[in-house]
Short mmCIF file of C-alpha atoms in Angstrom, two decimals:
data_model
loop_
_atom_site.label_atom_id
_atom_site.label_comp_id
_atom_site.label_asym_id
_atom_site.label_seq_id
_atom_site.Cartn_x
_atom_site.Cartn_y
_atom_site.Cartn_z
CA UNK A 1 -9.42 0.15 -23.12
CA UNK A 2 -9.66 -1.19 -19.44
CA UNK A 3 -10.42 -4.59 -19.43
CA UNK A 4 -13.58 -4.28 -17.16
CA UNK A 5 -16.36 -2.32 -19.06
CA UNK A 6 -18.12 1.07 -15.86
CA UNK A 7 -20.50 3.52 -16.62
CA UNK A 8 -18.42 6.68 -16.22
CA UNK A 9 -20.58 8.80 -14.07
CA UNK A 10 -23.98 7.68 -11.92
CA UNK A 11 -25.60 10.51 -9.76
CA UNK A 12 -28.13 9.94 -6.97
CA UNK A 13 -28.99 12.48 -4.27
CA UNK A 14 -28.43 12.46 -0.65
CA UNK A 15 -30.27 9.06 1.06
CA UNK A 16 -31.28 7.48 -2.05
CA UNK A 17 -28.95 4.02 -3.11
CA UNK A 18 -27.56 3.99 -6.61
CA UNK A 19 -25.57 0.37 -8.46
CA UNK A 20 -22.49 0.86 -10.61
CA UNK A 21 -21.48 -2.39 -12.69
CA UNK A 22 -19.00 -3.52 -14.18
CA UNK A 23 -18.70 -5.74 -16.52
CA UNK A 24 -16.18 -8.39 -18.32
CA UNK A 25 -15.53 -12.20 -19.10
CA UNK A 26 -15.12 -15.17 -18.27
CA UNK A 27 -11.73 -15.87 -18.00
CA UNK A 28 -12.32 -13.12 -15.10
CA UNK A 29 -15.66 -11.19 -13.73
CA UNK A 30 -17.92 -14.22 -14.15
CA UNK A 31 -14.96 -17.31 -13.51
CA UNK A 32 -13.57 -16.07 -9.80
CA UNK A 33 -15.46 -14.80 -6.30
CA UNK A 34 -12.29 -12.25 -6.81
CA UNK A 35 -14.25 -9.40 -7.07
CA UNK A 36 -13.37 -6.39 -5.28
CA UNK A 37 -14.99 -2.44 -5.34
CA UNK A 38 -12.87 0.64 -4.58
CA UNK A 39 -13.37 3.83 -3.20
CA UNK A 40 -11.20 7.52 -4.32
CA UNK A 41 -11.48 10.61 -2.80
CA UNK A 42 -9.65 13.62 -4.90
CA UNK A 43 -5.68 13.47 -4.31
CA UNK A 44 -5.81 10.40 -1.78
CA UNK A 45 -4.85 5.94 -2.08
CA UNK A 46 -7.50 3.78 -3.35
CA UNK A 47 -9.76 2.13 -0.26
CA UNK A 48 -11.48 -0.90 -0.61
CA UNK A 49 -14.60 -1.55 -0.02
CA UNK A 50 -16.02 -5.14 -0.88
CA UNK A 51 -13.76 -7.77 -1.34
CA UNK A 52 -15.21 -11.85 -3.12
CA UNK A 53 -17.81 -10.23 -4.54
CA UNK A 54 -19.74 -9.10 -1.01
CA UNK A 55 -17.75 -8.87 1.10
CA UNK A 56 -16.39 -5.13 3.19
CA UNK A 57 -13.61 -5.13 5.11
CA UNK A 58 -13.61 -4.16 8.89
CA UNK A 59 -14.86 -0.22 9.29
CA UNK A 60 -16.81 0.40 5.98
CA UNK A 61 -20.66 1.09 5.93
CA UNK A 62 -23.06 -1.39 5.74
CA UNK A 63 -24.50 1.09 3.19
CA UNK A 64 -22.33 -0.91 0.44
CA UNK A 65 -22.52 -3.94 -0.51
CA UNK A 66 -21.41 -6.33 -3.23
CA UNK A 67 -23.22 -9.26 -5.88
CA UNK A 68 -22.38 -10.99 -8.86
CA UNK A 69 -24.32 -12.17 -11.64
CA UNK A 70 -23.10 -13.58 -15.02
CA UNK A 71 -20.46 -12.13 -15.85
CA UNK A 72 -21.61 -8.23 -14.77
CA UNK A 73 -20.47 -7.49 -10.37
CA UNK A 74 -22.63 -5.06 -9.24
CA UNK A 75 -22.12 -2.06 -6.30
CA UNK A 76 -24.64 -0.69 -4.72
CA UNK A 77 -24.54 2.08 -2.07
CA UNK A 78 -27.73 2.84 -0.28
CA UNK A 79 -28.21 6.17 1.83
CA UNK A 80 -26.42 8.57 -0.44
CA UNK A 81 -24.83 10.84 1.82
CA UNK A 82 -22.39 14.06 0.22
CA UNK A 83 -19.11 11.55 1.83
CA UNK A 84 -19.63 9.52 -0.69
CA UNK A 85 -18.94 11.24 -4.01
CA UNK A 86 -16.03 9.56 -5.32
CA UNK A 87 -14.84 8.07 -8.43
CA UNK A 88 -14.85 3.82 -7.38
CA UNK A 89 -13.00 1.47 -9.39
CA UNK A 90 -14.50 -2.84 -9.85
CA UNK A 91 -11.94 -5.21 -10.00
CA UNK A 92 -11.65 -9.08 -10.54
CA UNK A 93 -8.45 -11.16 -10.84
CA UNK A 94 -7.99 -12.60 -14.13
CA UNK A 95 -7.18 -16.13 -15.53
CA UNK A 96 -4.57 -13.97 -17.66
CA UNK A 97 -1.28 -13.04 -17.22
CA UNK A 98 -2.42 -10.13 -16.07
CA UNK A 99 -3.63 -11.53 -13.04
CA UNK A 100 -5.65 -8.52 -11.81
CA UNK A 101 -7.81 -6.04 -14.35
CA UNK A 102 -9.62 -2.42 -13.11
CA UNK A 103 -12.67 -1.73 -14.59
CA UNK A 104 -12.38 2.11 -16.02
CA UNK A 105 -14.13 3.71 -13.13
CA UNK A 106 -16.89 5.30 -12.58
CA UNK A 107 -17.16 9.48 -11.25
CA UNK A 108 -20.36 9.06 -8.46
CA UNK A 109 -21.73 11.96 -7.85
CA UNK A 110 -24.13 13.02 -4.13
CA UNK A 111 -26.29 15.43 -6.11
CA UNK B 1 -0.76 -0.25 12.95
CA UNK B 2 0.14 -1.55 9.35
CA UNK B 3 1.44 0.84 7.52
CA UNK B 4 2.73 1.83 3.76
CA UNK B 5 4.92 4.34 3.57
CA UNK B 6 6.58 5.15 0.03
CA UNK B 7 9.52 6.97 -1.31
CA UNK B 8 8.44 11.80 -1.55
CA UNK B 9 7.98 12.48 -5.12
CA UNK B 10 10.22 12.68 -7.95
CA UNK B 11 11.08 14.86 -11.08
CA UNK B 12 13.72 13.47 -14.03
CA UNK B 13 14.75 13.51 -17.07
CA UNK B 14 13.59 11.60 -20.19
CA UNK B 15 16.10 8.20 -21.03
CA UNK B 16 16.88 8.37 -16.15
CA UNK B 17 16.74 5.64 -14.05
CA UNK B 18 15.22 5.86 -11.15
CA UNK B 19 13.95 3.64 -8.34
CA UNK B 20 10.77 4.42 -5.74
CA UNK B 21 10.30 2.36 -2.34
CA UNK B 22 7.22 0.93 0.10
CA UNK B 23 8.40 0.23 3.03
CA UNK B 24 6.33 -1.25 4.97
CA UNK B 25 5.50 -1.39 9.15
CA UNK B 26 3.23 -3.02 11.90
CA UNK B 27 3.15 -6.35 9.42
CA UNK B 28 4.80 -9.65 9.31
CA UNK B 29 6.07 -8.03 6.19
CA UNK B 30 6.86 -11.71 5.00
CA UNK B 31 4.09 -12.60 4.60
CA UNK B 32 1.68 -10.75 2.44
CA UNK B 33 1.71 -10.13 -1.13
CA UNK B 34 2.47 -6.41 -2.36
CA UNK B 35 1.70 -4.28 -5.82
CA UNK B 36 2.54 -2.03 -7.80
CA UNK B 37 -1.06 0.47 -9.48
CA UNK B 38 -0.72 2.60 -11.75
CA UNK B 39 -2.85 6.18 -12.16
CA UNK B 40 -1.77 8.01 -14.91
CA UNK B 41 -3.18 11.61 -13.92
CA UNK B 42 -6.86 11.98 -14.82
CA UNK B 43 -7.09 8.41 -15.33
CA UNK B 44 -7.42 5.23 -13.66
CA UNK B 45 -6.03 2.16 -12.31
CA UNK B 46 -3.55 0.03 -13.75
CA UNK B 47 -2.55 -3.24 -12.20
CA UNK B 48 0.93 -3.21 -12.62
CA UNK B 49 2.93 -6.07 -10.80
CA UNK B 50 3.22 -8.11 -7.69
CA UNK B 51 6.04 -9.25 -4.84
CA UNK B 52 5.64 -11.81 -2.14
CA UNK B 53 9.00 -10.47 0.22
CA UNK B 54 8.78 -13.69 1.76
CA UNK B 55 11.28 -15.21 -1.50
CA UNK B 56 10.46 -12.97 -3.93
CA UNK B 57 8.29 -14.52 -6.18
CA UNK B 58 7.42 -11.63 -8.76
CA UNK B 59 4.78 -12.00 -11.29
CA UNK B 60 3.90 -8.83 -13.59
CA UNK B 61 1.29 -8.11 -16.06
CA UNK B 62 1.75 -8.37 -19.27
CA UNK B 63 1.84 -4.51 -20.24
CA UNK B 64 4.47 -3.84 -17.44
CA UNK B 65 6.25 -6.72 -17.88
CA UNK B 66 10.13 -5.28 -19.41
CA UNK B 67 9.28 -1.86 -18.76
CA UNK B 68 9.99 -2.15 -14.99
CA UNK B 69 11.00 -4.07 -12.43
CA UNK B 70 9.67 -4.78 -8.66
CA UNK B 71 11.67 -5.88 -6.05
CA UNK B 72 11.85 -6.50 -1.82
CA UNK B 73 14.13 -6.24 0.59
CA UNK B 74 12.51 -7.71 3.22
CA UNK B 75 15.75 -6.89 5.83
CA UNK B 76 14.16 -3.81 6.02
CA UNK B 77 10.84 -4.09 5.25
CA UNK B 78 10.53 -2.79 1.12
CA UNK B 79 10.04 -2.84 -1.79
CA UNK B 80 10.62 -1.23 -4.96
CA UNK B 81 10.01 -0.16 -8.08
CA UNK B 82 12.37 0.96 -11.12
CA UNK B 83 12.58 2.02 -14.59
CA UNK B 84 16.45 1.83 -16.42
CA UNK B 85 15.69 3.90 -18.80
CA UNK B 86 12.11 6.30 -17.99
CA UNK B 87 9.54 8.05 -20.86
CA UNK B 88 7.48 10.60 -20.56
CA UNK B 89 3.91 8.78 -20.63
CA UNK B 90 5.70 7.41 -17.24
CA UNK B 91 4.65 10.22 -15.89
CA UNK B 92 2.29 8.89 -13.14
CA UNK B 93 1.08 8.14 -9.29
CA UNK B 94 2.29 4.89 -8.46
CA UNK B 95 1.09 3.12 -6.04
CA UNK B 96 2.09 0.15 -3.45
CA UNK B 97 -0.81 -1.20 -1.29
CA UNK B 98 -0.60 -4.73 0.03
CA UNK B 99 -2.74 -7.34 -0.21
CA UNK B 100 -5.71 -9.22 2.34
CA UNK B 101 -4.42 -12.27 2.87
CA UNK B 102 -1.12 -14.00 1.13
CA UNK B 103 -1.72 -14.73 -2.18
CA UNK B 104 -1.72 -13.00 -4.50
CA UNK B 105 -5.47 -14.06 -6.35
CA UNK B 106 -5.80 -11.53 -2.96
CA UNK B 107 -7.38 -7.80 -3.41
CA UNK B 108 -5.59 -4.88 -1.69
CA UNK B 109 -6.63 -3.99 1.65
CA UNK B 110 -3.77 -1.12 2.55
CA UNK B 111 -2.08 1.17 0.71
CA UNK B 112 1.06 3.37 0.66
CA UNK B 113 0.24 7.26 0.13
CA UNK B 114 1.22 7.25 -3.59
CA UNK B 115 4.81 8.68 -5.37
CA UNK B 116 4.47 11.14 -8.17
CA UNK B 117 6.58 10.76 -10.59
CA UNK B 118 7.08 13.13 -13.44
CA UNK B 119 9.59 12.81 -16.50
CA UNK B 120 9.80 15.83 -18.98
CA UNK B 121 13.02 17.37 -20.73
#
């Protein structure tokens, strides 16, 4: 059981928008603005897509955006492209001795 | 260019010891934390622990405390993850990753390519 809850899968057609949710508690997502999102293609290392809830690292397309409300963070991908098909993981700093926790991951399928 | 290069795949028997490595280059190795993340076959990411090579300050997830040891040798810009007695359940891909800034409250921006550890009798 992962500390953060994500839907197992989402799907969308090219050009559409999708949103992936990430639900935690007041000890992690709700308590800090240290929420990150990672993209992982099969057989590859994860790639940082969003940090501190809504910041994009250099080189990440602005089609990717992040937000947070209460204990739930969200990743939105607009203008879906075939190469966006991947697994997405949220992560949050936590006040527990675990320090950082990940969500269970969401498989994005581009139809 | 920032790079983290991990040691190669390992096949070990239960009870054996193992130390895998992660060599950083292209940045000041002592100014950023290096973390380790486990990914079991077909499963999600798990945060294991993190080390600051500048002073070897190390933090572990309770799930991994006592099960692994994280260390670093700043003279050769290399971090390590080691086991004293492997179990079959340690079979996984292990990634090292660097923090975005010099705090353990930071996400990871650069990742190694991963080291596959297989433990089987």
